[in-house]
Amino acid sequence: MAAKTEILTMLIEHDGRFVSGQQLSETLGISRTAIWKHIGELREAGYDIASVKRKGYKLQGRPDTLSTVAVQAGLKTKTFGKTVHFYDQVASTQEIAHKYAREGEPEGTLIVSDEQTVGRGRLGRPWHSPKRSGIWMSLILRPPIPPQQAPQLTLLAAVGIVKGLYKAADLQCEIKWPNDILVEGKKLVGILTELQADPDRVHSVIVGIGMNVNTEREQFPGELREIATSIRAETGKVVDRAALLQQILFETERLYEAYLQEGFHLVKLLWESHSATLGRSIHARTLRGTIEGEAVGLSDSGFLMLRDADGTVHEISSADIDLPSAK
């Protein structure tokens, strides 16, 4: 971890209390002059850091950014987010993540931007990604699993996000199969999972996440206001995006570690407990046509099981889901 990030981590951990320059110097093994220089760089980046003679330094405010230092300072993960590529603006974090994955970047590498100009969701649909209002990110995974199991990671990410949202923002969310996080039926988060693989081996899985955090309701384009929402719109509170991202990375990494050790069963149970889909009458629009029926569970592979009017249970691997009975 860079010295600047370590300094910021210590200031955050002291939670508004002063930290002496001597303590910072001794803990990090660098000179007081180097500490002063890094404090100056943090101030230039927008951090409000007070300094008082014989007391030291105190963090009084943070900029609204998802910069590398903001994401990594205080991060509790083992690998997720230990490498961060931050951009002020990109066309799509997914495209950049694919490039880094091909170049051999390690598992857990995070690509994050304050704005996407050509954000995209599932099936190439556009994603509204205004500046400094949300979390637009892609995470590189390198799981030792066969390619046919890769869709399970979409469900895993959904559970990690729901848990992170509850811990960091006190927000109860539901998951719509396979890749949407909803609040009161409105879309808060979209997940796009893409694969780099041979027929028998996964090279990388790119998990793209678009999350509406501090978007005000009137900022959504007219056609989205009835179907999309944000944390701010739901709670009335402005959320620290970096702290939220850290919590999501932490919860997702914990679940990912359990998945690699124990398999899909735990993810399946957690996903079903947060589902907005199960037990409801739905329309599943597949490439072969629309199937209507009740969503009754997930298969052990992560497919949606749908029981039609004749009692036949269909396993659906890919579809657009409509919830006609949603309020």
Short mmCIF file of C-alpha atoms in Angstrom, two decimals:
data_model
loop_
_atom_site.label_atom_id
_atom_site.label_comp_id
_atom_site.label_asym_id
_atom_site.label_seq_id
_atom_site.Cartn_x
_atom_site.Cartn_y
_atom_site.Cartn_z
CA MET A 1 0.00 0.00 0.00
CA ALA A 2 1.30 3.45 -0.90
CA ALA A 3 2.37 5.71 1.96
CA LYS A 4 -0.27 8.28 1.05
CA THR A 5 -2.97 5.62 1.30
CA GLU A 6 -1.60 4.38 4.63
CA ILE A 7 -1.65 7.92 6.04
CA LEU A 8 -5.24 8.41 4.95
CA THR A 9 -6.17 5.01 6.41
CA MET A 10 -4.75 6.00 9.80
CA LEU A 11 -6.57 9.32 9.74
CA ILE A 12 -9.85 7.58 8.89
CA GLU A 13 -9.35 4.99 11.63
CA HIS A 14 -8.82 7.74 14.21
CA ASP A 15 -12.32 9.00 13.35
CA GLY A 16 -11.91 12.75 13.81
CA ARG A 17 -9.15 12.57 16.42
CA PHE A 18 -5.67 13.96 15.92
CA VAL A 19 -2.78 11.71 14.93
CA SER A 20 0.68 13.05 15.65
CA GLY A 21 3.23 13.37 12.90
CA GLN A 22 5.61 11.33 15.07
CA GLN A 23 3.11 8.46 15.31
CA LEU A 24 2.56 8.51 11.56
CA SER A 25 6.32 8.59 10.96
CA GLU A 26 7.07 5.70 13.33
CA THR A 27 4.17 3.54 12.16
CA LEU A 28 4.93 3.95 8.47
CA GLY A 29 8.71 4.10 8.75
CA ILE A 30 9.11 7.33 6.83
CA SER A 31 10.34 10.80 7.80
CA ARG A 32 8.22 13.60 9.21
CA THR A 33 9.10 15.57 6.07
CA ALA A 34 7.67 12.78 3.90
CA ILE A 35 4.52 12.77 6.05
CA TRP A 36 4.13 16.52 5.53
CA LYS A 37 4.60 16.08 1.76
CA HIS A 38 1.94 13.33 1.53
CA ILE A 39 -0.48 15.37 3.65
CA GLY A 40 -0.03 18.20 1.17
CA GLU A 41 -0.82 15.87 -1.73
CA LEU A 42 -3.96 14.65 0.02
CA ARG A 43 -5.08 18.24 0.56
CA GLU A 44 -4.51 18.99 -3.12
CA ALA A 45 -6.72 15.98 -3.91
CA GLY A 46 -9.54 17.54 -1.89
CA TYR A 47 -9.10 16.04 1.59
CA ASP A 48 -9.76 18.51 4.42
CA ILE A 49 -6.96 17.77 6.89
CA ALA A 50 -6.39 20.05 9.87
CA SER A 51 -2.93 20.38 11.38
CA VAL A 52 -2.26 21.69 14.89
CA LYS A 53 1.15 22.04 16.47
CA ARG A 54 1.86 19.35 19.10
CA LYS A 55 -1.39 17.56 18.16
CA GLY A 56 -0.76 16.47 14.60
CA TYR A 57 -3.26 15.90 11.82
CA LYS A 58 -7.01 15.31 11.76
CA LEU A 59 -9.26 14.37 8.83
CA GLN A 60 -12.26 16.72 8.70
CA GLY A 61 -13.72 15.98 5.29
CA ARG A 62 -13.31 13.86 2.19
CA PRO A 63 -13.88 14.67 -1.50
CA ASP A 64 -16.60 12.86 -3.41
CA THR A 65 -14.35 10.65 -5.49
CA LEU A 66 -13.62 6.99 -6.18
CA SER A 67 -9.90 7.59 -6.75
CA THR A 68 -7.40 4.87 -5.99
CA VAL A 69 -6.49 6.34 -2.62
CA ALA A 70 -10.17 6.85 -1.69
CA VAL A 71 -11.06 3.24 -2.50
CA GLN A 72 -8.00 1.67 -0.86
CA ALA A 73 -7.78 3.74 2.34
CA GLY A 74 -9.35 1.57 5.03
CA LEU A 75 -10.23 -1.25 2.62
CA LYS A 76 -10.60 -4.55 4.55
CA THR A 77 -10.37 -7.03 1.68
CA LYS A 78 -7.58 -9.49 0.92
CA THR A 79 -7.44 -9.17 -2.87
CA PHE A 80 -10.50 -7.29 -4.16
CA GLY A 81 -9.52 -3.70 -4.85
CA LYS A 82 -5.85 -4.13 -3.97
CA THR A 83 -5.15 -3.01 -7.53
CA VAL A 84 -7.31 -0.08 -8.65
CA HIS A 85 -7.38 1.73 -11.98
CA PHE A 86 -9.36 4.94 -11.53
CA TYR A 87 -10.60 7.17 -14.35
CA ASP A 88 -12.38 10.48 -14.19
CA GLN A 89 -14.31 9.56 -17.35
CA VAL A 90 -14.43 6.48 -19.59
CA ALA A 91 -16.68 5.11 -22.29
CA SER A 92 -17.12 1.82 -20.43
CA THR A 93 -15.27 0.24 -17.51
CA GLN A 94 -16.06 -3.20 -19.00
CA GLU A 95 -14.03 -2.48 -22.13
CA ILE A 96 -11.04 -1.35 -20.08
CA ALA A 97 -11.34 -4.35 -17.75
CA HIS A 98 -11.24 -6.76 -20.69
CA LYS A 99 -8.00 -5.15 -21.82
CA TYR A 100 -6.41 -5.38 -18.37
CA ALA A 101 -7.57 -8.97 -17.99
CA ARG A 102 -5.96 -9.97 -21.29
CA GLU A 103 -2.75 -8.28 -20.14
CA GLY A 104 -2.63 -10.43 -17.01
CA GLU A 105 -3.80 -8.09 -14.25
CA PRO A 106 -4.35 -10.06 -11.01
CA GLU A 107 -7.62 -11.27 -9.60
CA GLY A 108 -9.42 -8.57 -7.69
CA THR A 109 -8.27 -5.76 -9.97
CA LEU A 110 -10.86 -3.00 -9.97
CA ILE A 111 -11.57 -0.54 -12.77
CA VAL A 112 -13.72 2.35 -11.54
CA SER A 113 -14.76 5.67 -13.04
CA ASP A 114 -16.56 8.78 -11.86
CA GLU A 115 -18.44 8.85 -15.16
CA GLN A 116 -19.26 6.54 -18.09
CA THR A 117 -20.21 8.01 -21.42
CA VAL A 118 -21.21 4.74 -23.09
CA GLY A 119 -22.22 2.62 -20.11
CA ARG A 120 -23.91 -0.60 -21.14
CA GLY A 121 -25.97 -3.28 -19.49
CA ARG A 122 -27.13 -6.71 -20.45
CA LEU A 123 -27.85 -7.31 -24.16
CA GLY A 124 -25.99 -4.10 -25.00
CA ARG A 125 -28.60 -1.81 -23.48
CA PRO A 126 -27.40 1.69 -22.53
CA TRP A 127 -26.85 2.53 -18.85
CA HIS A 128 -27.31 6.09 -17.55
CA SER A 129 -24.01 6.91 -15.77
CA PRO A 130 -23.81 10.62 -14.84
CA LYS A 131 -20.70 12.13 -13.25
CA ARG A 132 -20.01 11.55 -9.54
CA SER A 133 -23.49 10.21 -8.88
CA GLY A 134 -22.96 6.47 -8.80
CA ILE A 135 -20.56 3.57 -8.80
CA TRP A 136 -19.51 2.48 -12.28
CA MET A 137 -17.01 -0.35 -11.94
CA SER A 138 -15.69 -3.64 -13.27
CA LEU A 139 -13.99 -6.33 -11.20
CA ILE A 140 -11.63 -8.92 -12.65
CA LEU A 141 -12.01 -12.46 -11.26
CA ARG A 142 -9.99 -15.54 -12.17
CA PRO A 143 -11.96 -18.43 -10.65
CA PRO A 144 -10.80 -22.03 -11.17
CA ILE A 145 -14.19 -23.13 -12.51
CA PRO A 146 -15.44 -24.49 -15.84
CA PRO A 147 -17.04 -21.90 -18.17
CA GLN A 148 -20.55 -23.27 -17.72
CA GLN A 149 -20.46 -22.24 -14.05
CA ALA A 150 -19.52 -18.63 -14.75
CA PRO A 151 -23.16 -17.37 -14.69
CA GLN A 152 -23.24 -18.30 -10.99
CA LEU A 153 -20.94 -15.35 -10.37
CA THR A 154 -23.66 -12.93 -11.45
CA LEU A 155 -25.86 -14.33 -8.69
CA LEU A 156 -22.96 -14.22 -6.23
CA ALA A 157 -22.26 -10.57 -7.04
CA ALA A 158 -25.94 -9.72 -6.57
CA VAL A 159 -25.93 -11.18 -3.06
CA GLY A 160 -22.68 -9.39 -2.16
CA ILE A 161 -24.13 -6.09 -3.35
CA VAL A 162 -27.38 -6.54 -1.40
CA LYS A 163 -25.42 -7.33 1.76
CA GLY A 164 -23.13 -4.35 1.19
CA LEU A 165 -26.05 -1.98 0.61
CA TYR A 166 -27.67 -3.08 3.85
CA LYS A 167 -24.47 -2.70 5.88
CA ALA A 168 -23.34 0.63 4.39
CA ALA A 169 -26.64 2.37 3.56
CA ASP A 170 -29.23 0.55 5.71
CA LEU A 171 -31.17 -0.21 2.56
CA GLN A 172 -33.20 -3.39 2.08
CA CYS A 173 -33.08 -4.58 -1.53
CA GLU A 174 -34.34 -7.48 -3.61
CA ILE A 175 -32.76 -9.35 -6.51
CA LYS A 176 -34.54 -9.84 -9.82
CA TRP A 177 -33.11 -12.78 -11.73
CA PRO A 178 -30.54 -12.73 -13.07
CA ASN A 179 -28.83 -9.38 -12.73
CA ASP A 180 -30.92 -6.54 -11.26
CA ILE A 181 -31.09 -5.15 -7.72
CA LEU A 182 -34.46 -3.56 -6.96
CA VAL A 183 -35.95 -1.28 -4.32
CA GLU A 184 -39.74 -1.26 -4.26
CA GLY A 185 -39.73 -2.66 -7.78
CA LYS A 186 -37.39 0.01 -9.20
CA LYS A 187 -33.93 -0.76 -10.52
CA LEU A 188 -31.05 0.41 -8.35
CA VAL A 189 -28.17 -1.74 -9.63
CA GLY A 190 -27.40 -3.62 -12.82
CA ILE A 191 -24.79 -6.36 -13.11
CA LEU A 192 -23.10 -7.42 -16.33
CA THR A 193 -20.89 -10.52 -16.20
CA GLU A 194 -18.68 -11.30 -19.19
CA LEU A 195 -16.28 -14.15 -19.81
CA GLN A 196 -12.84 -14.65 -21.27
CA ALA A 197 -12.42 -18.40 -21.67
CA ASP A 198 -11.45 -21.43 -23.69
CA PRO A 199 -14.04 -24.20 -24.12
CA ASP A 200 -12.78 -25.95 -20.99
CA ARG A 201 -11.12 -23.19 -18.97
CA VAL A 202 -11.97 -19.75 -17.61
CA HIS A 203 -9.27 -17.14 -18.05
CA SER A 204 -11.21 -14.34 -16.41
CA VAL A 205 -14.68 -13.24 -15.47
CA ILE A 206 -15.38 -9.50 -15.70
CA VAL A 207 -18.12 -8.43 -13.28
CA GLY A 208 -19.47 -5.02 -14.26
CA ILE A 209 -21.61 -3.12 -11.76
CA GLY A 210 -23.61 0.04 -12.35
CA MET A 211 -25.15 1.49 -9.20
CA ASN A 212 -27.26 4.63 -8.81
CA VAL A 213 -26.05 6.14 -5.54
CA ASN A 214 -26.52 9.90 -5.20
CA THR A 215 -28.58 10.54 -8.32
CA GLU A 216 -31.52 12.79 -7.53
CA ARG A 217 -34.85 11.62 -8.88
CA GLU A 218 -35.16 14.52 -11.31
CA GLN A 219 -31.72 13.72 -12.77
CA PHE A 220 -33.01 10.52 -14.34
CA PRO A 221 -34.17 10.90 -17.95
CA GLY A 222 -37.94 11.02 -18.21
CA GLU A 223 -38.29 7.44 -19.47
CA LEU A 224 -36.30 6.08 -16.50
CA ARG A 225 -38.01 7.89 -13.63
CA GLU A 226 -40.72 5.28 -13.29
CA ILE A 227 -38.40 2.26 -13.43
CA ALA A 228 -35.09 3.40 -11.91
CA THR A 229 -34.08 4.73 -8.52
CA SER A 230 -31.04 5.60 -6.41
CA ILE A 231 -30.01 5.30 -2.78
CA ARG A 232 -30.47 9.05 -2.35
CA ALA A 233 -33.91 8.99 -3.94
CA GLU A 234 -34.98 6.19 -1.58
CA THR A 235 -33.39 7.39 1.67
CA GLY A 236 -33.00 11.14 1.21
CA LYS A 237 -29.35 10.81 2.25
CA VAL A 238 -26.12 11.47 0.37
CA VAL A 239 -23.93 8.37 0.57
CA ASP A 240 -20.13 8.17 0.80
CA ARG A 241 -19.52 6.28 -2.43
CA ALA A 242 -16.02 5.12 -1.50
CA ALA A 243 -17.19 3.67 1.84
CA LEU A 244 -20.10 1.94 0.10
CA LEU A 245 -17.80 0.47 -2.54
CA GLN A 246 -15.45 -0.81 0.15
CA GLN A 247 -18.31 -2.58 1.92
CA ILE A 248 -19.53 -4.15 -1.31
CA LEU A 249 -16.04 -5.41 -2.13
CA PHE A 250 -15.69 -6.83 1.38
CA GLU A 251 -19.03 -8.66 1.36
CA THR A 252 -18.55 -9.96 -2.19
CA GLU A 253 -15.03 -11.21 -1.48
CA ARG A 254 -16.19 -13.10 1.62
CA LEU A 255 -18.91 -14.81 -0.38
CA TYR A 256 -16.54 -15.50 -3.28
CA GLU A 257 -14.06 -17.22 -0.95
CA ALA A 258 -16.85 -19.40 0.47
CA TYR A 259 -18.03 -20.21 -3.05
CA LEU A 260 -14.59 -21.38 -4.16
CA GLN A 261 -14.28 -23.57 -1.07
CA GLU A 262 -17.80 -24.91 -0.68
CA GLY A 263 -19.53 -24.49 -4.04
CA PHE A 264 -22.73 -22.75 -5.12
CA HIS A 265 -25.10 -23.98 -2.40
CA LEU A 266 -24.59 -21.09 0.04
CA VAL A 267 -24.92 -18.52 -2.74
CA LYS A 268 -28.10 -20.23 -3.91
CA LEU A 269 -29.69 -20.08 -0.44
CA LEU A 270 -28.74 -16.44 0.11
CA TRP A 271 -29.91 -15.44 -3.36
CA GLU A 272 -33.27 -17.13 -2.86
CA SER A 273 -33.72 -15.36 0.50
CA HIS A 274 -33.37 -11.96 -1.23
CA SER A 275 -35.26 -12.80 -4.42
CA ALA A 276 -37.90 -10.54 -5.93
CA THR A 277 -38.67 -13.25 -8.46
CA LEU A 278 -39.43 -16.48 -6.60
CA GLY A 279 -43.02 -17.32 -5.81
CA ARG A 280 -44.34 -14.89 -8.38
CA SER A 281 -46.07 -15.24 -11.69
CA ILE A 282 -43.63 -14.12 -14.36
CA HIS A 283 -43.08 -13.92 -18.09
CA ALA A 284 -39.68 -15.19 -19.20
CA ARG A 285 -38.84 -13.97 -22.70
CA THR A 286 -36.24 -16.30 -24.20
CA LEU A 287 -34.80 -16.64 -27.70
CA ARG A 288 -37.28 -19.47 -28.28
CA GLY A 289 -40.33 -17.57 -27.10
CA THR A 290 -42.08 -16.51 -23.91
CA ILE A 291 -42.75 -18.90 -21.05
CA GLU A 292 -45.32 -17.98 -18.41
CA GLY A 293 -45.54 -19.49 -14.98
CA GLU A 294 -44.41 -19.37 -11.37
CA ALA A 295 -40.74 -18.95 -10.47
CA VAL A 296 -40.14 -21.75 -7.98
CA GLY A 297 -36.40 -21.65 -7.31
CA LEU A 298 -32.87 -21.86 -8.62
CA SER A 299 -31.32 -25.00 -10.00
CA ASP A 300 -27.97 -26.17 -8.66
CA SER A 301 -26.45 -24.52 -11.73
CA GLY A 302 -28.09 -21.15 -11.03
CA PHE A 303 -30.78 -21.46 -13.70
CA LEU A 304 -34.24 -20.10 -12.92
CA MET A 305 -36.84 -22.84 -12.49
CA LEU A 306 -40.24 -21.87 -13.85
CA ARG A 307 -43.36 -24.03 -13.45
CA ASP A 308 -45.95 -23.45 -16.16
CA ALA A 309 -49.71 -23.98 -16.01
CA ASP A 310 -49.33 -27.64 -16.97
CA GLY A 311 -46.96 -28.28 -14.06
CA THR A 312 -43.88 -28.61 -16.28
CA VAL A 313 -40.74 -27.10 -14.72
CA HIS A 314 -38.48 -25.28 -17.17
CA GLU A 315 -34.85 -24.45 -16.39
CA ILE A 316 -34.10 -21.05 -17.89
CA SER A 317 -30.48 -20.09 -18.44
CA SER A 318 -31.05 -16.74 -20.15
CA ALA A 319 -34.14 -14.57 -20.45
CA ASP A 320 -35.67 -11.19 -19.86
CA ILE A 321 -38.00 -11.41 -16.90
CA ASP A 322 -41.24 -9.45 -16.56
CA LEU A 323 -43.01 -9.33 -13.22
CA PRO A 324 -46.64 -8.60 -14.20
CA SER A 325 -47.85 -8.70 -10.61
CA ALA A 326 -45.26 -6.17 -9.38
CA LYS A 327 -46.80 -3.12 -7.76
#
